[in-house]
Amino acid sequence: MKKITRDQIELLIELQEQEVAVAKIQSEIDGLPVKIEQILSGLKEFEEKILIKKESLSELKKLYRSYDAEIQTNQERVKKREEQLRLVTTNKEYQAILKEIDEIKKTSSRIEDETIECLDKIDSAENDVEEKEAEYLTEAAAMNQQKSVFEADADSGRRSLDKLLAQRDKILTKIEPELIKQYELVNSFARGIAIVQVKDCICMGCNMNIPPQMYNELHRENELKTCPHCHRMLYVIQ
Ligand SMILES: [Zn+2]
């Protein structure tokens, strides 16, 4: 077993603390673009909903215009028939035109009812669009503010990260290269926790018991030992 000084163990623990902090900040920074993207896509979804409402409003207005045009055409047709009435010579012809006028008027009256219904729908659709647009403005303001907070978080995260990395590099210069190599090897399979405390014979990395003899040796000697189960480097608090 390699001899190791208490000082080197403490530096390894410190190195690990820095690296855990670095990983935490890094994952927070990495998660921010996703959060910002969610905000933007939420707003886009909202915009699309409003757009659909506006499209159906414009369809309703188109329908209203077509009803209006139809009513006007019918009015002209009635006027024309009324002029014809003055020129007819037979009662039969007269009755036929009257019947025609009556039918045109009936159609117009039906269209007028539909026009009123359509106007009601336009009214409520307009209110709905207005309401949703106001809601959108409030939401967009809140979301943009949240986005700025996330962006500021990312900036301060990057600053903390630089500081931590500098501290980590400083610690690295104080640790024996061979020990760093071993630490990194263990780290690569131990999910970021390479050195762990042993408490009451239990490895805090895997929660398994280590042999009592090893536990005693950890207290007595300055030897680097690894957990027989998870292979992490071990230390005890003296
Ligand atoms: Zn273990």
GROMACS .gro file of C-alpha atoms in nm, residues 3 5 14 23 47 76 123 156-157 175 182 223 227 232:
model
   14
    3LYS     CA    1   0.203   0.576   0.208
    5THR     CA    2   0.026   1.194   0.446
   14GLU     CA    3  -1.066   1.969  -0.079
   23ALA     CA    4  -2.009   2.010  -1.146
   47GLU     CA    5  -4.890   3.385  -2.977
   76GLU     CA    6  -8.150   4.570  -5.574
  123ASP     CA    7  -6.837   4.087  -3.076
  156SER     CA    8  -2.278   3.487  -1.213
  157GLY     CA    9  -2.256   3.107  -1.245
  175ILE     CA   10  -0.103   1.702  -0.474
  182GLN     CA   11  -0.540   0.748  -0.899
  223GLU     CA   12  -0.176   0.425   0.407
  227CYS     CA   13  -1.315   0.037  -0.034
  232ARG     CA   14  -1.331   0.460  -0.363
   0.00000   0.00000   0.00000
